[in-house]
Amino acid sequence: MPSSPSLFRPRTLDEALDILAGTPDARPISGGASLVAMMNAGLVEPAALVSLTRIPELSGIRLTADGSILVGAATRHSAIAADKALGGTAAVLAHAASQIAGTAVRNMGTIGGAVAHADPGLDFPPALFAVDARVQLAAKPARRALPIGDFFVDWYTTALEPGEIVIGFEIPKPKPGDGFYLKHARVSGDFAIVSIALSLADDGEARVAVGGCGPAPLASAEADLMLSSSLSADTARRAGEVLMALANPVDDVRGTAEYR
Ligand SMILES: Cc1cc2nc3c(=O)[nH]c(=O)nc-3n(C[C@H](O)[C@H](O)[C@H](O)COP(=O)(O)OP(=O)(O)OC[C@H]3O[C@@H](n4cnc5c(N)ncnc54)[C@H](O)[C@@H]3O)c2cc1C
């Protein structure tokens, strides 16, 4: 039987990064909603867990002087669903958060843990594409930021390097407008079979992303341009065809590739 991992609960980001860099086979843990299930199933056996939820810098949603929004990686799904700063085109993020699982998981899971987990049925990734987010990463000694489109590399695989963690998400200043997240799942609160995230500015600019149809959300500048030039049933159909050409769905317990 595997031995229990050591648990570290650092209070600062610096401390967390030092532990991750200096402890063999250490893994970050945030809400634990996915990681504990993977450990219980014997899929992963980390020697040490480094909890990220007691580090103030990683939690909460902040407005910056230029109007952009910083969402800390350890911010819980329920906090994102309820945050009034996520208005205008950024509302898509709160709308997606409100549809994740049930109340218990929304009070436990974090946006950083979800995105690092990179399950293709997750709700945040398409919404982060629709707001054109940048992922902020930190390791010892350096920090870096990646456009969300460069973060997902393959099925359950991200650009995270060993010892590196997601520290937050930078959302460009939202425009007046709205954001919508439509999820098709077997039952309410289940992972998405297919989902669509859309941000729609009052000036007509649209950004769309589709979840569940490949290792990463499907997004295309061409589809965005079509929807931005005129929002009609015809442009929606044509944008859908552009995105469908990028799809690489697989069969899983929630649905077949053909159904998706
Ligand atoms: C019953 C159930 C139903 C669910 N339904 C949905 C749903 O409908 N929609 C949906 O989107 N999600 C759903 N989820 C997943 C949920 O959103 C999880 O919270 C999320 O996948 C993981 O977040 P976490 O904070 O718990 O991460 P953890 O479980 O703590 O970690 C997950 C992985 O990410 C790594 N990690 C954690 N934090 C970081 C970080 N900051 N930087 C780098 N790596 C990190 C861990 O090492 C681990 O590999 C569900 C989960 C459960 C248990």
PDB file of C-alpha atoms and ligand atoms in Angstrom:
ATOM      1  CA  MET A   1       0.000   0.000   0.000  1.00  0.00           C
ATOM      2  CA  PRO A   2       1.495   3.441  -0.926  1.00  0.00           C
ATOM      3  CA  SER A   3       2.497   5.677   2.004  1.00  0.00           C
ATOM      4  CA  SER A   4       0.607   8.945   2.570  1.00  0.00           C
ATOM      5  CA  PRO A   5       2.213  11.998   0.989  1.00  0.00           C
ATOM      6  CA  SER A   6       3.676  14.755   3.182  1.00  0.00           C
ATOM      7  CA  LEU A   7       1.482  17.861   3.197  1.00  0.00           C
ATOM      8  CA  PHE A   8       2.989  21.366   3.058  1.00  0.00           C
ATOM      9  CA  ARG A   9       0.807  24.439   3.619  1.00  0.00           C
ATOM     10  CA  PRO A  10       2.950  27.456   2.681  1.00  0.00           C
ATOM     11  CA  ARG A  11       1.748  31.021   3.348  1.00  0.00           C
ATOM     12  CA  THR A  12       3.725  32.687   0.569  1.00  0.00           C
ATOM     13  CA  LEU A  13       4.264  32.007  -3.110  1.00  0.00           C
ATOM     14  CA  ASP A  14       8.032  32.070  -2.627  1.00  0.00           C
ATOM     15  CA  GLU A  15       7.816  29.366   0.017  1.00  0.00           C
ATOM     16  CA  ALA A  16       5.557  27.205  -2.186  1.00  0.00           C
ATOM     17  CA  LEU A  17       7.922  27.475  -5.158  1.00  0.00           C
ATOM     18  CA  ASP A  18      10.924  26.618  -2.954  1.00  0.00           C
ATOM     19  CA  ILE A  19       9.192  23.478  -1.657  1.00  0.00           C
ATOM     20  CA  LEU A  20       8.142  22.421  -5.168  1.00  0.00           C
ATOM     21  CA  ALA A  21      11.683  22.974  -6.484  1.00  0.00           C
ATOM     22  CA  GLY A  22      13.373  21.199  -3.574  1.00  0.00           C
ATOM     23  CA  THR A  23      11.088  18.225  -2.869  1.00  0.00           C
ATOM     24  CA  PRO A  24      11.257  15.221  -5.194  1.00  0.00           C
ATOM     25  CA  ASP A  25       7.898  14.195  -6.646  1.00  0.00           C
ATOM     26  CA  ALA A  26       6.015  17.062  -4.992  1.00  0.00           C
ATOM     27  CA  ARG A  27       2.748  18.162  -6.565  1.00  0.00           C
ATOM     28  CA  PRO A  28       0.634  21.286  -6.050  1.00  0.00           C
ATOM     29  CA  ILE A  29      -2.838  20.777  -4.629  1.00  0.00           C
ATOM     30  CA  SER A  30      -5.572  23.438  -4.723  1.00  0.00           C
ATOM     31  CA  GLY A  31      -9.171  22.376  -4.114  1.00  0.00           C
ATOM     32  CA  GLY A  32      -8.239  18.698  -4.338  1.00  0.00           C
ATOM     33  CA  ALA A  33     -11.492  17.975  -6.227  1.00  0.00           C
ATOM     34  CA  SER A  34      -9.682  16.219  -9.068  1.00  0.00           C
ATOM     35  CA  LEU A  35      -6.317  15.360  -7.507  1.00  0.00           C
ATOM     36  CA  VAL A  36      -7.714  13.481  -4.497  1.00  0.00           C
ATOM     37  CA  ALA A  37      -9.979  11.467  -6.808  1.00  0.00           C
ATOM     38  CA  MET A  38      -6.934  10.601  -8.974  1.00  0.00           C
ATOM     39  CA  MET A  39      -4.956   9.582  -5.864  1.00  0.00           C
ATOM     40  CA  ASN A  40      -7.848   7.461  -4.574  1.00  0.00           C
ATOM     41  CA  ALA A  41      -7.982   5.706  -7.949  1.00  0.00           C
ATOM     42  CA  GLY A  42      -4.230   5.042  -7.789  1.00  0.00           C
ATOM     43  CA  LEU A  43      -3.583   7.083 -10.935  1.00  0.00           C
ATOM     44  CA  VAL A  44      -1.005   9.319  -9.225  1.00  0.00           C
ATOM     45  CA  GLU A  45       1.085   8.777  -6.086  1.00  0.00           C
ATOM     46  CA  PRO A  46       2.840  12.046  -5.205  1.00  0.00           C
ATOM     47  CA  ALA A  47       5.422  11.907  -2.392  1.00  0.00           C
ATOM     48  CA  ALA A  48       4.423  15.398  -1.222  1.00  0.00           C
ATOM     49  CA  LEU A  49       1.517  17.792  -1.689  1.00  0.00           C
ATOM     50  CA  VAL A  50       1.980  21.560  -1.623  1.00  0.00           C
ATOM     51  CA  SER A  51      -1.304  23.295  -0.843  1.00  0.00           C
ATOM     52  CA  LEU A  52      -1.802  26.620  -2.654  1.00  0.00           C
ATOM     53  CA  THR A  53      -4.969  27.763  -0.905  1.00  0.00           C
ATOM     54  CA  ARG A  54      -3.395  29.656   2.032  1.00  0.00           C
ATOM     55  CA  ILE A  55      -1.392  32.038  -0.133  1.00  0.00           C
ATOM     56  CA  PRO A  56      -3.246  35.396  -0.221  1.00  0.00           C
ATOM     57  CA  GLU A  57      -1.576  36.449  -3.504  1.00  0.00           C
ATOM     58  CA  LEU A  58      -3.211  33.503  -5.299  1.00  0.00           C
ATOM     59  CA  SER A  59      -6.807  34.070  -4.174  1.00  0.00           C
ATOM     60  CA  GLY A  60      -9.397  36.581  -5.282  1.00  0.00           C
ATOM     61  CA  ILE A  61     -10.308  38.807  -8.190  1.00  0.00           C
ATOM     62  CA  ARG A  62      -8.657  42.221  -8.565  1.00  0.00           C
ATOM     63  CA  LEU A  63      -9.216  45.135 -10.922  1.00  0.00           C
ATOM     64  CA  THR A  64      -6.010  46.774 -12.150  1.00  0.00           C
ATOM     65  CA  ALA A  65      -5.466  50.467 -12.909  1.00  0.00           C
ATOM     66  CA  ASP A  66      -5.854  49.868 -16.671  1.00  0.00           C
ATOM     67  CA  GLY A  67      -9.196  48.071 -16.178  1.00  0.00           C
ATOM     68  CA  SER A  68      -7.928  44.555 -16.784  1.00  0.00           C
ATOM     69  CA  ILE A  69      -8.910  41.863 -14.277  1.00  0.00           C
ATOM     70  CA  LEU A  70      -6.604  39.488 -12.429  1.00  0.00           C
ATOM     71  CA  VAL A  71      -8.147  36.236 -11.253  1.00  0.00           C
ATOM     72  CA  GLY A  72      -5.944  34.385  -8.744  1.00  0.00           C
ATOM     73  CA  ALA A  73      -5.359  30.707  -9.483  1.00  0.00           C
ATOM     74  CA  ALA A  74      -6.698  29.606  -6.076  1.00  0.00           C
ATOM     75  CA  THR A  75      -9.987  31.484  -6.490  1.00  0.00           C
ATOM     76  CA  ARG A  76     -12.886  29.076  -5.959  1.00  0.00           C
ATOM     77  CA  HIS A  77     -15.458  28.461  -8.688  1.00  0.00           C
ATOM     78  CA  SER A  78     -18.234  29.816  -6.403  1.00  0.00           C
ATOM     79  CA  ALA A  79     -16.371  33.122  -5.893  1.00  0.00           C
ATOM     80  CA  ILE A  80     -15.970  33.559  -9.654  1.00  0.00           C
ATOM     81  CA  ALA A  81     -19.664  32.781 -10.255  1.00  0.00           C
ATOM     82  CA  ALA A  82     -20.648  35.527  -7.780  1.00  0.00           C
ATOM     83  CA  ASP A  83     -18.101  38.261  -8.590  1.00  0.00           C
ATOM     84  CA  LYS A  84     -19.586  41.543  -9.818  1.00  0.00           C
ATOM     85  CA  ALA A  85     -16.267  42.672 -11.376  1.00  0.00           C
ATOM     86  CA  LEU A  86     -16.850  40.085 -14.093  1.00  0.00           C
ATOM     87  CA  GLY A  87     -19.310  42.198 -16.046  1.00  0.00           C
ATOM     88  CA  GLY A  88     -19.640  43.136 -19.722  1.00  0.00           C
ATOM     89  CA  THR A  89     -17.871  40.708 -22.044  1.00  0.00           C
ATOM     90  CA  ALA A  90     -16.167  39.033 -19.033  1.00  0.00           C
ATOM     91  CA  ALA A  91     -19.550  37.786 -17.786  1.00  0.00           C
ATOM     92  CA  VAL A  92     -18.892  34.604 -19.760  1.00  0.00           C
ATOM     93  CA  LEU A  93     -16.425  33.529 -17.066  1.00  0.00           C
ATOM     94  CA  ALA A  94     -18.928  33.915 -14.211  1.00  0.00           C
ATOM     95  CA  HIS A  95     -21.622  32.255 -16.313  1.00  0.00           C
ATOM     96  CA  ALA A  96     -19.349  29.239 -16.955  1.00  0.00           C
ATOM     97  CA  ALA A  97     -18.379  29.030 -13.255  1.00  0.00           C
ATOM     98  CA  SER A  98     -22.028  28.936 -12.209  1.00  0.00           C
ATOM     99  CA  GLN A  99     -22.574  25.787 -14.303  1.00  0.00           C
ATOM    100  CA  ILE A 100     -19.706  23.724 -12.847  1.00  0.00           C
ATOM    101  CA  ALA A 101     -20.824  20.620 -10.946  1.00  0.00           C
ATOM    102  CA  GLY A 102     -22.865  21.260  -7.762  1.00  0.00           C
ATOM    103  CA  THR A 103     -22.410  23.620  -4.817  1.00  0.00           C
ATOM    104  CA  ALA A 104     -19.924  21.384  -2.955  1.00  0.00           C
ATOM    105  CA  VAL A 105     -17.483  21.162  -5.893  1.00  0.00           C
ATOM    106  CA  ARG A 106     -17.924  24.876  -6.699  1.00  0.00           C
ATOM    107  CA  ASN A 107     -16.952  25.706  -3.099  1.00  0.00           C
ATOM    108  CA  MET A 108     -13.911  23.433  -3.281  1.00  0.00           C
ATOM    109  CA  GLY A 109     -12.443  23.605  -6.796  1.00  0.00           C
ATOM    110  CA  THR A 110     -10.273  26.440  -8.047  1.00  0.00           C
ATOM    111  CA  ILE A 111      -9.812  27.912 -11.503  1.00  0.00           C
ATOM    112  CA  GLY A 112      -6.047  27.241 -11.443  1.00  0.00           C
ATOM    113  CA  GLY A 113      -6.517  23.602 -10.473  1.00  0.00           C
ATOM    114  CA  ALA A 114      -9.155  23.120 -13.145  1.00  0.00           C
ATOM    115  CA  VAL A 115      -7.083  24.639 -15.932  1.00  0.00           C
ATOM    116  CA  ALA A 116      -3.927  22.754 -14.853  1.00  0.00           C
ATOM    117  CA  HIS A 117      -5.947  19.521 -14.848  1.00  0.00           C
ATOM    118  CA  ALA A 118      -6.892  20.229 -18.503  1.00  0.00           C
ATOM    119  CA  ASP A 119      -9.798  17.805 -18.808  1.00  0.00           C
ATOM    120  CA  PRO A 120     -11.417  18.572 -22.207  1.00  0.00           C
ATOM    121  CA  GLY A 121     -14.883  18.598 -20.594  1.00  0.00           C
ATOM    122  CA  LEU A 122     -14.074  21.432 -18.165  1.00  0.00           C
ATOM    123  CA  ASP A 123     -16.079  24.644 -18.292  1.00  0.00           C
ATOM    124  CA  PHE A 124     -13.409  27.303 -17.685  1.00  0.00           C
ATOM    125  CA  PRO A 125     -11.113  26.703 -20.686  1.00  0.00           C
ATOM    126  CA  PRO A 126     -13.586  27.780 -23.436  1.00  0.00           C
ATOM    127  CA  ALA A 127     -14.644  30.783 -21.323  1.00  0.00           C
ATOM    128  CA  LEU A 128     -10.994  31.822 -20.900  1.00  0.00           C
ATOM    129  CA  PHE A 129     -10.587  31.654 -24.694  1.00  0.00           C
ATOM    130  CA  ALA A 130     -13.692  33.844 -25.128  1.00  0.00           C
ATOM    131  CA  VAL A 131     -12.148  36.569 -22.927  1.00  0.00           C
ATOM    132  CA  ASP A 132      -8.688  36.233 -24.531  1.00  0.00           C
ATOM    133  CA  ALA A 133      -7.032  35.472 -21.172  1.00  0.00           C
ATOM    134  CA  ARG A 134      -3.329  35.152 -20.469  1.00  0.00           C
ATOM    135  CA  VAL A 135      -2.165  32.476 -18.025  1.00  0.00           C
ATOM    136  CA  GLN A 136       0.373  33.657 -15.470  1.00  0.00           C
ATOM    137  CA  LEU A 137       2.900  31.035 -14.413  1.00  0.00           C
ATOM    138  CA  ALA A 138       5.624  30.983 -11.780  1.00  0.00           C
ATOM    139  CA  ALA A 139       8.579  28.757 -10.955  1.00  0.00           C
ATOM    140  CA  LYS A 140      11.949  29.407  -9.371  1.00  0.00           C
ATOM    141  CA  PRO A 141      13.557  31.627 -10.608  1.00  0.00           C
ATOM    142  CA  ALA A 142      11.250  33.100 -13.231  1.00  0.00           C
ATOM    143  CA  ARG A 143       7.659  34.060 -13.952  1.00  0.00           C
ATOM    144  CA  ARG A 144       6.117  34.027 -17.422  1.00  0.00           C
ATOM    145  CA  ALA A 145       2.724  34.526 -19.066  1.00  0.00           C
ATOM    146  CA  LEU A 146       1.202  32.657 -21.986  1.00  0.00           C
ATOM    147  CA  PRO A 147      -1.823  33.379 -24.173  1.00  0.00           C
ATOM    148  CA  ILE A 148      -4.500  30.831 -23.221  1.00  0.00           C
ATOM    149  CA  GLY A 149      -4.199  29.305 -26.713  1.00  0.00           C
ATOM    150  CA  ASP A 150      -0.574  28.331 -26.022  1.00  0.00           C
ATOM    151  CA  PHE A 151      -1.275  26.767 -22.627  1.00  0.00           C
ATOM    152  CA  PHE A 152      -3.106  23.587 -23.711  1.00  0.00           C
ATOM    153  CA  VAL A 153      -0.677  21.304 -25.524  1.00  0.00           C
ATOM    154  CA  ASP A 154      -2.500  17.955 -25.866  1.00  0.00           C
ATOM    155  CA  TRP A 155      -5.020  15.725 -24.081  1.00  0.00           C
ATOM    156  CA  TYR A 156      -4.567  16.437 -20.351  1.00  0.00           C
ATOM    157  CA  THR A 157      -1.234  18.073 -21.172  1.00  0.00           C
ATOM    158  CA  THR A 158      -0.347  21.716 -20.643  1.00  0.00           C
ATOM    159  CA  ALA A 159       2.691  23.933 -21.102  1.00  0.00           C
ATOM    160  CA  LEU A 160       3.452  23.744 -17.335  1.00  0.00           C
ATOM    161  CA  GLU A 161       7.077  22.813 -16.651  1.00  0.00           C
ATOM    162  CA  PRO A 162       8.092  20.685 -13.624  1.00  0.00           C
ATOM    163  CA  GLY A 163       7.992  22.831 -10.482  1.00  0.00           C
ATOM    164  CA  GLU A 164       5.928  25.495 -12.238  1.00  0.00           C
ATOM    165  CA  ILE A 165       2.446  26.529 -11.110  1.00  0.00           C
ATOM    166  CA  VAL A 166      -0.402  28.613 -12.460  1.00  0.00           C
ATOM    167  CA  ILE A 167      -0.634  31.743 -10.329  1.00  0.00           C
ATOM    168  CA  GLY A 168      -3.470  33.528 -12.092  1.00  0.00           C
ATOM    169  CA  PHE A 169      -5.252  34.718 -15.203  1.00  0.00           C
ATOM    170  CA  GLU A 170      -5.129  38.158 -16.737  1.00  0.00           C
ATOM    171  CA  ILE A 171      -8.380  39.175 -18.444  1.00  0.00           C
ATOM    172  CA  PRO A 172      -8.127  42.229 -20.732  1.00  0.00           C
ATOM    173  CA  LYS A 173     -10.429  45.113 -19.757  1.00  0.00           C
ATOM    174  CA  PRO A 174     -13.961  43.852 -20.458  1.00  0.00           C
ATOM    175  CA  LYS A 175     -15.958  45.777 -23.061  1.00  0.00           C
ATOM    176  CA  PRO A 176     -19.566  46.838 -22.515  1.00  0.00           C
ATOM    177  CA  GLY A 177     -21.587  43.888 -23.733  1.00  0.00           C
ATOM    178  CA  ASP A 178     -22.296  40.429 -22.395  1.00  0.00           C
ATOM    179  CA  GLY A 179     -20.949  36.906 -22.228  1.00  0.00           C
ATOM    180  CA  PHE A 180     -22.742  33.577 -22.479  1.00  0.00           C
ATOM    181  CA  TYR A 181     -21.838  29.986 -21.752  1.00  0.00           C
ATOM    182  CA  LEU A 182     -23.980  27.171 -23.124  1.00  0.00           C
ATOM    183  CA  LYS A 183     -23.245  23.659 -21.891  1.00  0.00           C
ATOM    184  CA  HIS A 184     -24.635  20.414 -23.211  1.00  0.00           C
ATOM    185  CA  ALA A 185     -24.225  17.674 -20.570  1.00  0.00           C
ATOM    186  CA  ARG A 186     -25.949  14.402 -19.709  1.00  0.00           C
ATOM    187  CA  VAL A 187     -27.437  15.929 -16.550  1.00  0.00           C
ATOM    188  CA  SER A 188     -27.177  19.359 -14.963  1.00  0.00           C
ATOM    189  CA  GLY A 189     -23.785  19.767 -13.244  1.00  0.00           C
ATOM    190  CA  ASP A 190     -21.987  17.025 -15.183  1.00  0.00           C
ATOM    191  CA  PHE A 191     -18.868  17.685 -17.272  1.00  0.00           C
ATOM    192  CA  ALA A 192     -19.692  19.086 -20.715  1.00  0.00           C
ATOM    193  CA  ILE A 193     -20.175  16.815 -23.705  1.00  0.00           C
ATOM    194  CA  VAL A 194     -19.924  19.965 -25.819  1.00  0.00           C
ATOM    195  CA  SER A 195     -19.985  23.592 -24.715  1.00  0.00           C
ATOM    196  CA  ILE A 196     -19.858  27.022 -26.326  1.00  0.00           C
ATOM    197  CA  ALA A 197     -18.478  30.209 -24.779  1.00  0.00           C
ATOM    198  CA  LEU A 198     -19.246  33.547 -26.404  1.00  0.00           C
ATOM    199  CA  SER A 199     -18.320  37.089 -25.518  1.00  0.00           C
ATOM    200  CA  LEU A 200     -20.246  39.724 -27.410  1.00  0.00           C
ATOM    201  CA  ALA A 201     -19.359  43.414 -27.161  1.00  0.00           C
ATOM    202  CA  ASP A 202     -21.882  46.191 -27.830  1.00  0.00           C
ATOM    203  CA  ASP A 203     -19.589  47.388 -30.654  1.00  0.00           C
ATOM    204  CA  GLY A 204     -20.141  44.031 -32.391  1.00  0.00           C
ATOM    205  CA  GLU A 205     -16.845  42.318 -31.554  1.00  0.00           C
ATOM    206  CA  ALA A 206     -17.416  38.621 -30.852  1.00  0.00           C
ATOM    207  CA  ARG A 207     -15.134  35.850 -29.579  1.00  0.00           C
ATOM    208  CA  VAL A 208     -16.296  32.259 -29.559  1.00  0.00           C
ATOM    209  CA  ALA A 209     -14.785  28.969 -28.349  1.00  0.00           C
ATOM    210  CA  VAL A 210     -16.086  25.408 -28.297  1.00  0.00           C
ATOM    211  CA  GLY A 211     -15.254  22.903 -25.549  1.00  0.00           C
ATOM    212  CA  GLY A 212     -15.382  19.103 -25.527  1.00  0.00           C
ATOM    213  CA  CYS A 213     -14.405  18.552 -29.170  1.00  0.00           C
ATOM    214  CA  GLY A 214     -10.646  18.118 -28.876  1.00  0.00           C
ATOM    215  CA  PRO A 215      -7.791  18.275 -26.371  1.00  0.00           C
ATOM    216  CA  ALA A 216      -8.165  22.078 -26.173  1.00  0.00           C
ATOM    217  CA  PRO A 217     -11.060  24.424 -26.904  1.00  0.00           C
ATOM    218  CA  LEU A 218     -11.640  25.166 -30.592  1.00  0.00           C
ATOM    219  CA  ALA A 219     -11.210  28.813 -31.505  1.00  0.00           C
ATOM    220  CA  SER A 220     -10.505  30.641 -34.750  1.00  0.00           C
ATOM    221  CA  ALA A 221      -9.854  34.268 -35.674  1.00  0.00           C
ATOM    222  CA  GLU A 222     -11.819  33.639 -38.890  1.00  0.00           C
ATOM    223  CA  ALA A 223     -14.919  32.488 -36.978  1.00  0.00           C
ATOM    224  CA  ASP A 224     -14.619  35.497 -34.625  1.00  0.00           C
ATOM    225  CA  LEU A 225     -14.382  37.844 -37.603  1.00  0.00           C
ATOM    226  CA  MET A 226     -17.477  36.342 -39.244  1.00  0.00           C
ATOM    227  CA  LEU A 227     -19.535  36.772 -36.074  1.00  0.00           C
ATOM    228  CA  SER A 228     -18.126  40.269 -35.494  1.00  0.00           C
ATOM    229  CA  SER A 229     -19.017  41.456 -39.010  1.00  0.00           C
ATOM    230  CA  SER A 230     -22.680  40.467 -38.672  1.00  0.00           C
ATOM    231  CA  LEU A 231     -24.484  38.318 -36.145  1.00  0.00           C
ATOM    232  CA  SER A 232     -27.033  36.323 -38.104  1.00  0.00           C
ATOM    233  CA  ALA A 233     -28.116  32.703 -38.472  1.00  0.00           C
ATOM    234  CA  ASP A 234     -26.044  32.526 -41.647  1.00  0.00           C
ATOM    235  CA  THR A 235     -22.773  33.815 -40.096  1.00  0.00           C
ATOM    236  CA  ALA A 236     -23.343  31.584 -37.035  1.00  0.00           C
ATOM    237  CA  ARG A 237     -23.668  28.562 -39.340  1.00  0.00           C
ATOM    238  CA  ARG A 238     -20.559  29.513 -41.309  1.00  0.00           C
ATOM    239  CA  ALA A 239     -18.541  30.202 -38.145  1.00  0.00           C
ATOM    240  CA  GLY A 240     -19.719  26.813 -36.862  1.00  0.00           C
ATOM    241  CA  GLU A 241     -18.402  25.144 -40.018  1.00  0.00           C
ATOM    242  CA  VAL A 242     -14.994  26.806 -39.549  1.00  0.00           C
ATOM    243  CA  LEU A 243     -14.811  25.543 -35.957  1.00  0.00           C
ATOM    244  CA  MET A 244     -16.076  22.078 -36.892  1.00  0.00           C
ATOM    245  CA  ALA A 245     -13.185  21.722 -39.346  1.00  0.00           C
ATOM    246  CA  LEU A 246     -10.814  22.118 -36.359  1.00  0.00           C
ATOM    247  CA  ALA A 247     -12.603  19.519 -34.222  1.00  0.00           C
ATOM    248  CA  ASN A 248     -10.931  16.304 -33.110  1.00  0.00           C
ATOM    249  CA  PRO A 249     -13.528  14.703 -30.830  1.00  0.00           C
ATOM    250  CA  VAL A 250     -13.148  11.256 -29.271  1.00  0.00           C
ATOM    251  CA  ASP A 251     -15.565   8.694 -27.842  1.00  0.00           C
ATOM    252  CA  ASP A 252     -15.878   8.696 -24.059  1.00  0.00           C
ATOM    253  CA  VAL A 253     -18.427   7.747 -21.407  1.00  0.00           C
ATOM    254  CA  ARG A 254     -20.338  10.977 -22.061  1.00  0.00           C
ATOM    255  CA  GLY A 255     -20.803  10.639 -25.801  1.00  0.00           C
ATOM    256  CA  THR A 256     -19.346   9.428 -29.071  1.00  0.00           C
ATOM    257  CA  ALA A 257     -17.129  11.461 -31.364  1.00  0.00           C
ATOM    258  CA  GLU A 258     -19.873  11.394 -33.989  1.00  0.00           C
ATOM    259  CA  TYR A 259     -22.462  12.741 -31.524  1.00  0.00           C
ATOM    260  CA  ARG A 260     -20.147  15.570 -30.547  1.00  0.00           C
TER     261      ARG A 260
HETATM  262  C1  LIG B   1     -17.982  15.382  -8.762  1.00  0.00           C
HETATM  263  C2  LIG B   1     -17.237  16.386  -9.603  1.00  0.00           C
HETATM  264  C3  LIG B   1     -17.919  17.023 -10.628  1.00  0.00           C
HETATM  265  C4  LIG B   1     -17.257  17.957 -11.403  1.00  0.00           C
HETATM  266  N1  LIG B   1     -17.944  18.596 -12.404  1.00  0.00           N
HETATM  267  C5  LIG B   1     -17.324  19.539 -13.136  1.00  0.00           C
HETATM  268  C6  LIG B   1     -18.032  20.275 -14.138  1.00  0.00           C
HETATM  269  O1  LIG B   1     -19.228  20.099 -14.379  1.00  0.00           O
HETATM  270  N2  LIG B   1     -17.335  21.199 -14.843  1.00  0.00           N
HETATM  271  C7  LIG B   1     -16.023  21.473 -14.605  1.00  0.00           C
HETATM  272  O2  LIG B   1     -15.455  22.330 -15.267  1.00  0.00           O
HETATM  273  N3  LIG B   1     -15.342  20.791 -13.667  1.00  0.00           N
HETATM  274  C8  LIG B   1     -15.958  19.841 -12.927  1.00  0.00           C
HETATM  275  N4  LIG B   1     -15.243  19.180 -11.970  1.00  0.00           N
HETATM  276  C9  LIG B   1     -13.814  19.442 -11.806  1.00  0.00           C
HETATM  277  C10 LIG B   1     -13.646  20.602 -10.842  1.00  0.00           C
HETATM  278  O3  LIG B   1     -13.825  21.821 -11.553  1.00  0.00           O
HETATM  279  C11 LIG B   1     -12.253  20.624 -10.176  1.00  0.00           C
HETATM  280  O4  LIG B   1     -12.324  21.566  -9.188  1.00  0.00           O
HETATM  281  C12 LIG B   1     -11.105  20.964 -11.031  1.00  0.00           C
HETATM  282  O5  LIG B   1     -10.986  20.071 -12.085  1.00  0.00           O
HETATM  283  C13 LIG B   1      -9.781  20.906 -10.239  1.00  0.00           C
HETATM  284  O6  LIG B   1      -9.658  22.001  -9.413  1.00  0.00           O
HETATM  285  P1  LIG B   1      -8.986  21.841  -7.987  1.00  0.00           P
HETATM  286  O7  LIG B   1      -8.702  23.206  -7.489  1.00  0.00           O
HETATM  287  O8  LIG B   1      -9.797  20.979  -7.105  1.00  0.00           O
HETATM  288  O9  LIG B   1      -7.593  21.139  -8.366  1.00  0.00           O
HETATM  289  P2  LIG B   1      -6.846  19.933  -7.681  1.00  0.00           P
HETATM  290  O10 LIG B   1      -7.725  18.729  -7.653  1.00  0.00           O
HETATM  291  O11 LIG B   1      -6.246  20.388  -6.412  1.00  0.00           O
HETATM  292  O12 LIG B   1      -5.665  19.723  -8.741  1.00  0.00           O
HETATM  293  C14 LIG B   1      -5.936  19.244 -10.054  1.00  0.00           C
HETATM  294  C15 LIG B   1      -4.590  19.114 -10.813  1.00  0.00           C
HETATM  295  O13 LIG B   1      -4.017  20.396 -11.026  1.00  0.00           O
HETATM  296  C16 LIG B   1      -2.746  20.533 -10.339  1.00  0.00           C
HETATM  297  N5  LIG B   1      -2.792  21.882  -9.780  1.00  0.00           N
HETATM  298  C17 LIG B   1      -3.661  22.372  -8.858  1.00  0.00           C
HETATM  299  N6  LIG B   1      -3.493  23.695  -8.725  1.00  0.00           N
HETATM  300  C18 LIG B   1      -2.495  24.051  -9.559  1.00  0.00           C
HETATM  301  C19 LIG B   1      -1.866  25.293  -9.893  1.00  0.00           C
HETATM  302  N7  LIG B   1      -2.275  26.460  -9.371  1.00  0.00           N
HETATM  303  N8  LIG B   1      -0.842  25.291 -10.791  1.00  0.00           N
HETATM  304  C20 LIG B   1      -0.431  24.125 -11.362  1.00  0.00           C
HETATM  305  N9  LIG B   1      -1.005  22.921 -11.116  1.00  0.00           N
HETATM  306  C21 LIG B   1      -2.037  22.891 -10.224  1.00  0.00           C
HETATM  307  C22 LIG B   1      -2.697  19.398  -9.332  1.00  0.00           C
HETATM  308  O14 LIG B   1      -1.361  18.976  -9.076  1.00  0.00           O
HETATM  309  C23 LIG B   1      -3.515  18.323 -10.059  1.00  0.00           C
HETATM  310  O15 LIG B   1      -2.719  17.700 -11.026  1.00  0.00           O
HETATM  311  C24 LIG B   1     -15.878  18.236 -11.177  1.00  0.00           C
HETATM  312  C25 LIG B   1     -15.198  17.580 -10.156  1.00  0.00           C
HETATM  313  C26 LIG B   1     -15.857  16.672  -9.363  1.00  0.00           C
HETATM  314  C27 LIG B   1     -15.109  16.002  -8.244  1.00  0.00           C
END
